[in-house]
Tab-separated table of C-alpha atoms in Angstrom:
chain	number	residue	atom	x	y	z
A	502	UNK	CA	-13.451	-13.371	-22.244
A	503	UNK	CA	-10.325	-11.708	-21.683
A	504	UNK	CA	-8.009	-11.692	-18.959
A	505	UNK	CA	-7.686	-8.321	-16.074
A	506	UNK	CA	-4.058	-8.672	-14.146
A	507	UNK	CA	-3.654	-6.802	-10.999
A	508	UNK	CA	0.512	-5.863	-11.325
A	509	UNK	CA	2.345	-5.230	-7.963
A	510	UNK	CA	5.485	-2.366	-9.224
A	511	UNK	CA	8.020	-1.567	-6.971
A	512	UNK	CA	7.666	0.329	-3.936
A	513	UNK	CA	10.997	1.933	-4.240
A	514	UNK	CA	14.262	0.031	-5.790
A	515	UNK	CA	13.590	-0.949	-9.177
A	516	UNK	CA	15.196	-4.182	-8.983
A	517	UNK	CA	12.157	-5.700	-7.393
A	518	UNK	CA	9.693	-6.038	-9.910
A	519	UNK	CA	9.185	-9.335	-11.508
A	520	UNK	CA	9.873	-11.150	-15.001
A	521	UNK	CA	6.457	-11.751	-15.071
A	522	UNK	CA	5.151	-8.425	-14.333
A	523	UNK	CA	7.121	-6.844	-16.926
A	524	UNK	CA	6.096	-9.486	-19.720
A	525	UNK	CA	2.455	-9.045	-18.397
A	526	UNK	CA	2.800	-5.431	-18.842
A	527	UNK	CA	4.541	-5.936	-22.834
A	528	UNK	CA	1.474	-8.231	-23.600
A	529	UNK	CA	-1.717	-7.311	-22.233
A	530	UNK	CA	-4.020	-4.754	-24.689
A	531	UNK	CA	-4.308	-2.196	-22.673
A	532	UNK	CA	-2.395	-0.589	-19.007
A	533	UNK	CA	-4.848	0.997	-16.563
A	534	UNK	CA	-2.708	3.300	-14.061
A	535	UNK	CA	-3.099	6.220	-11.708
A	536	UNK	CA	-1.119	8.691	-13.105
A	537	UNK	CA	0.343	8.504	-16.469
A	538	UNK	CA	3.251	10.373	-15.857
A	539	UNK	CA	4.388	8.123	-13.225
A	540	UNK	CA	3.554	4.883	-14.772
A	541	UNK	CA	5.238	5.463	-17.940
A	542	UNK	CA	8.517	6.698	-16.271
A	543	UNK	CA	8.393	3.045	-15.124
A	544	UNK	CA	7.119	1.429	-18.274
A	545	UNK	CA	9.909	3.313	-20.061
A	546	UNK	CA	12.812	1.944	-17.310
A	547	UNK	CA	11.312	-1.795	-18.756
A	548	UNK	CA	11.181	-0.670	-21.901
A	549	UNK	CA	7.501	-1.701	-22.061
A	550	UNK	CA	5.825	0.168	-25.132
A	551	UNK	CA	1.896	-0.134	-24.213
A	552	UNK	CA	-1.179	2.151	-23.898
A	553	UNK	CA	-1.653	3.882	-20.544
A	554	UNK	CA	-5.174	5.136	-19.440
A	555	UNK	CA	-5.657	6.627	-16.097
A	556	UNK	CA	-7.966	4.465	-13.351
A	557	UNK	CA	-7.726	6.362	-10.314
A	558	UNK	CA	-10.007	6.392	-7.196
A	559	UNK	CA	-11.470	9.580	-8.443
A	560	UNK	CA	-12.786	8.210	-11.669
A	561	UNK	CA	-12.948	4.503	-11.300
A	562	UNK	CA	-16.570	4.325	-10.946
A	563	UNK	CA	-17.090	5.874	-14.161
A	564	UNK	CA	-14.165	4.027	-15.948
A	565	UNK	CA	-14.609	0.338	-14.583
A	566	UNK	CA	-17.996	-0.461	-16.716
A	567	UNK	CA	-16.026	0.382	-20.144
A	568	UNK	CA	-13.421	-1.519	-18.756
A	569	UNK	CA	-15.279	-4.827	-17.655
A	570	UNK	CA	-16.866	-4.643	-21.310
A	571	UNK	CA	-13.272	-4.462	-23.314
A	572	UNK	CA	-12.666	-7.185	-20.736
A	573	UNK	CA	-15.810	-8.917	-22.149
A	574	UNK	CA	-14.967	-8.611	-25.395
A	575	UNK	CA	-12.101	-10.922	-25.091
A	576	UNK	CA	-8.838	-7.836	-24.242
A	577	UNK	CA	-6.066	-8.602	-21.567
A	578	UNK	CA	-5.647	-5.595	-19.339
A	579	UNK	CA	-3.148	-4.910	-16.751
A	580	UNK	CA	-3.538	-2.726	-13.903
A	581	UNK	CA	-0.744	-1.347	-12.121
A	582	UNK	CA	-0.426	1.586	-9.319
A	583	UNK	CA	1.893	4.283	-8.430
A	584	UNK	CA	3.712	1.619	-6.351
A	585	UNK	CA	3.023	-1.674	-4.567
A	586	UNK	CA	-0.080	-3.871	-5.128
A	587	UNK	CA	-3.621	-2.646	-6.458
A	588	UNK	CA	-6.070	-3.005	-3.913
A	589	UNK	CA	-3.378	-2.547	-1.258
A	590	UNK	CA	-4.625	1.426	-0.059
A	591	UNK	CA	-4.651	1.539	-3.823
A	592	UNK	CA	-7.096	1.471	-6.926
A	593	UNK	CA	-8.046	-1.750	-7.353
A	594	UNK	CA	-10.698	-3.702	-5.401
A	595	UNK	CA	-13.904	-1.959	-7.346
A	596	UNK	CA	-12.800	-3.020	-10.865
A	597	UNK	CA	-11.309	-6.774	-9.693
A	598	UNK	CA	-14.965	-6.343	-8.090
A	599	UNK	CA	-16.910	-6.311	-11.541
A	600	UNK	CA	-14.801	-8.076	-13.226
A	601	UNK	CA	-15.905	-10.607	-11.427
A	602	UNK	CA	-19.267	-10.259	-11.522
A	603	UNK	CA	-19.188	-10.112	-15.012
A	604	UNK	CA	-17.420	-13.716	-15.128
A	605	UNK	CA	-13.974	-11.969	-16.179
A	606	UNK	CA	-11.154	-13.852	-14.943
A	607	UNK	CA	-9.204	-12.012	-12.203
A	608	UNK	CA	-5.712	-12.819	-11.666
A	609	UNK	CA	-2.950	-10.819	-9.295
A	610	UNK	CA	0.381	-11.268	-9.669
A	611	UNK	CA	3.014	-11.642	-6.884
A	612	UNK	CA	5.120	-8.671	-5.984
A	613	UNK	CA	6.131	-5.971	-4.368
A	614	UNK	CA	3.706	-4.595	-1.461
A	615	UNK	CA	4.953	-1.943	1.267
A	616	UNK	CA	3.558	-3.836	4.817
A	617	UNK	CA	5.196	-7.538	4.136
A	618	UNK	CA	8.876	-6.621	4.676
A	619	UNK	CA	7.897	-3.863	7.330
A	620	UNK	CA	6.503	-6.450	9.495
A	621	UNK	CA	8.601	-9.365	9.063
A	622	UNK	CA	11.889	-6.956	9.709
A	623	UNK	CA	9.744	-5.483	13.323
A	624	UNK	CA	10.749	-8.020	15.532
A	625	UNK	CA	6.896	-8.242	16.686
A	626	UNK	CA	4.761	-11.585	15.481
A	627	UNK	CA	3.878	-11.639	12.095
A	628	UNK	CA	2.069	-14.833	12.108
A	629	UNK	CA	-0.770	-12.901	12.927
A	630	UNK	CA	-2.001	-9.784	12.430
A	631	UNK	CA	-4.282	-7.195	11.025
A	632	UNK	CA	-4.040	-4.315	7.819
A	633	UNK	CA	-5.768	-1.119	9.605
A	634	UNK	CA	-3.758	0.821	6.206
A	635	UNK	CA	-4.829	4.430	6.585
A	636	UNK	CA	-6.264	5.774	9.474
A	637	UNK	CA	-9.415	8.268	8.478
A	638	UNK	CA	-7.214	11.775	8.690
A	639	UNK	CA	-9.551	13.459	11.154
A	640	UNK	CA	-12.575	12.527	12.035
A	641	UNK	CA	-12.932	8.706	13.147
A	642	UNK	CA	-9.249	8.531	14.149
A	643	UNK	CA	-9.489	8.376	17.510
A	644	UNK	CA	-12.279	6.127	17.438
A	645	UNK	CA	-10.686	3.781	15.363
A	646	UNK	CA	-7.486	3.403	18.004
A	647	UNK	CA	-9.899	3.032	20.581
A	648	UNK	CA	-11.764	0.012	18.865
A	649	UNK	CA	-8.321	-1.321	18.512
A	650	UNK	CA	-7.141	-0.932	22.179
A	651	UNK	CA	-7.813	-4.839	22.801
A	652	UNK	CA	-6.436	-5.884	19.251
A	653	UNK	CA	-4.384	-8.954	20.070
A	654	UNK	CA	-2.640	-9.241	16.903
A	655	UNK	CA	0.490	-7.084	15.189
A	656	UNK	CA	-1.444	-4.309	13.782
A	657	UNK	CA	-0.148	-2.063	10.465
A	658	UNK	CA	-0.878	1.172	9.850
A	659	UNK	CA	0.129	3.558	6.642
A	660	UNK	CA	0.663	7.426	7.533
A	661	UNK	CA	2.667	10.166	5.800
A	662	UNK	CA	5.604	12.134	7.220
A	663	UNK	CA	3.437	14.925	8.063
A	664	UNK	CA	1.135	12.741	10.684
A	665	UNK	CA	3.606	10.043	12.223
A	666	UNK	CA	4.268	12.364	15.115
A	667	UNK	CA	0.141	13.130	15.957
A	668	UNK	CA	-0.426	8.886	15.359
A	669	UNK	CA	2.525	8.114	17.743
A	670	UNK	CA	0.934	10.895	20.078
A	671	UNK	CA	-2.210	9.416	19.610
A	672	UNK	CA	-1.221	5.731	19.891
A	673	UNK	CA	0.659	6.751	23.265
A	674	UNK	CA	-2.456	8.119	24.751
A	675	UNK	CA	-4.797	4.854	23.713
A	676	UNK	CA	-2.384	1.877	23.736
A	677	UNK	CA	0.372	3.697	26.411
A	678	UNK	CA	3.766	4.788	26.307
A	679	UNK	CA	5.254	1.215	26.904
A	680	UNK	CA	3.514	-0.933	23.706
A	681	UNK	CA	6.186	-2.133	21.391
A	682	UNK	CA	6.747	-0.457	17.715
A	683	UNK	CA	8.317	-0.109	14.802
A	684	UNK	CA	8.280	2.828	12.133
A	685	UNK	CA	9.867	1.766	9.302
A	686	UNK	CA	10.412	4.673	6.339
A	687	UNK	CA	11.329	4.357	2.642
A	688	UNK	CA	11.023	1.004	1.907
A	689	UNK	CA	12.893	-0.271	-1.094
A	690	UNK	CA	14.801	2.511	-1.159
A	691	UNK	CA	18.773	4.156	-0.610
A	692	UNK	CA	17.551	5.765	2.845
A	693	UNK	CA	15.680	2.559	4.083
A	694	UNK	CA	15.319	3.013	8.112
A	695	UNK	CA	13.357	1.454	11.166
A	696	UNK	CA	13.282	3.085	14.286
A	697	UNK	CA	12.052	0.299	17.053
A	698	UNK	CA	11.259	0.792	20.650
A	699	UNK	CA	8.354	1.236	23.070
A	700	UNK	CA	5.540	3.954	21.622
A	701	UNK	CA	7.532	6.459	23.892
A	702	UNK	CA	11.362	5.628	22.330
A	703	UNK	CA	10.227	6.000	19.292
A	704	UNK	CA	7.931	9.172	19.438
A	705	UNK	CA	11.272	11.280	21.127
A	706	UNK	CA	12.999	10.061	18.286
A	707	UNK	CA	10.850	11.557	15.938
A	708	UNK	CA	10.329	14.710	17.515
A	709	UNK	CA	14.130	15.521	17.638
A	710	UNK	CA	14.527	13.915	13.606
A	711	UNK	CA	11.803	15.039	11.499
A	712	UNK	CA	10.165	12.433	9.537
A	713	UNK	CA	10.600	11.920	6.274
A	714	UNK	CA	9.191	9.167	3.286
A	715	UNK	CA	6.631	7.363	3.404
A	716	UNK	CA	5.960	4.997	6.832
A	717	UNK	CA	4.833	2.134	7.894
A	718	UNK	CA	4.072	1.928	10.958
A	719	UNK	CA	3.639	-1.816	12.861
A	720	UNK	CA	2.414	-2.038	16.564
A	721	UNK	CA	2.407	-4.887	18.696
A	722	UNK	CA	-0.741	-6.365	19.913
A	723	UNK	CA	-2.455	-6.106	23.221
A	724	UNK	CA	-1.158	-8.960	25.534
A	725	UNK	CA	-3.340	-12.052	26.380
């Protein structure tokens, strides 16, 4: 049996992947990632030489069976995303899945992942809390808050530039104006930012300063 490694890569500065991720990604057989192009921008940065195939959520179900069999036949194969950790709102949890199943050992590296450092750097509780990731993008979203309204623990969301006004608007509306937040933006990177305050605060701030990056967005729980 061989060995399937599920590689964190950096979510923005370079600097943060690991020694062990990089020799990981020298040794193992073959590199499963989403999109070529990126991945091998990175691979080349390393100076990592290695076969890329593309395992995205479009074709994973197809792929993954192939895969588990390689796996099966004794190869070490790394998995990587665009950025962060696989399985994280990212490729991932189907293949570790039936690899599994299949008796293929399953092992995940430590490393870089985009909701640790935006909630630890909030200033709301981190020692518990819950991953909502990506809220469905129409239908369901509302809901979802809703179900959420009595959520005693931080909560983390994911959302794109383009929708951190409407889930601020929408967060206002279910949790109210006065809940706690933090929006942090392009993490890892040169234009780093997190804009705290009540849901309110923070909502006029980014209707007068468009958003831009990639957010996180971490909300403070209901009180007890």
């Amino acid at each position: 049996m061989g060995i399937l490694y599920l590689v964190p890569t950096p979510v923005g500065n370079m600097e943060d992947m690991t020694l062990r991720a990089i020799r990981i990604l020298k040794e193992a057989d073959l590199v499963l990632c989403e999109d070529t192009r990126t991945s091998g921008i990175l691979l080349k940065h390393f100076d990592i030489h290695n076969h890329l195939m593309s395992h995205h959520k479009f074709n994973e179900h197809g792929t993954s069976a192939g895969i588990v069999e390689r796996l099966k036949g004794g190869e070490t194969i790394a998995l990587i995303s665009d950025a962060g950790t696989p399985g994280i709102s990212d490729p991932g949890f189907f293949l570790a899945r039936e690899a599994i199943a299949a008796g293929v050992t399953v092992q995940t590296l430590p490393g870089a992942t985009a909701f640790v450092p935006a909630l630890v750097s909030s200033g709301l509780p981190c020692d518990r809390f819950c991953f909502e990731g990506f809220l469905p993008q129409k239908k369901g979203r509302m809901s979802r808050l809703e179900a959420l309204k009595d959520e005693h623990r931080t909560m983390i969301f994911y959302e794109s530039p383009y929708r951190v006004v409407k889930l601020l608007e929408q967060m206002s509306e279910v949790f109210g104006d006065d809940r706690q937040v933090s929006c942090c933006r392009e993490i890892s990177k040169i234009h780093e930012e997190s804009v705290r305050g009540t849901i309110a605060e923070v909502l006029a701030h980014f209707k007068e300063t468009a958003p831009r990056g990639e957010f996180v967005v971490v909300v403070a729980g209901a009180e007890n």
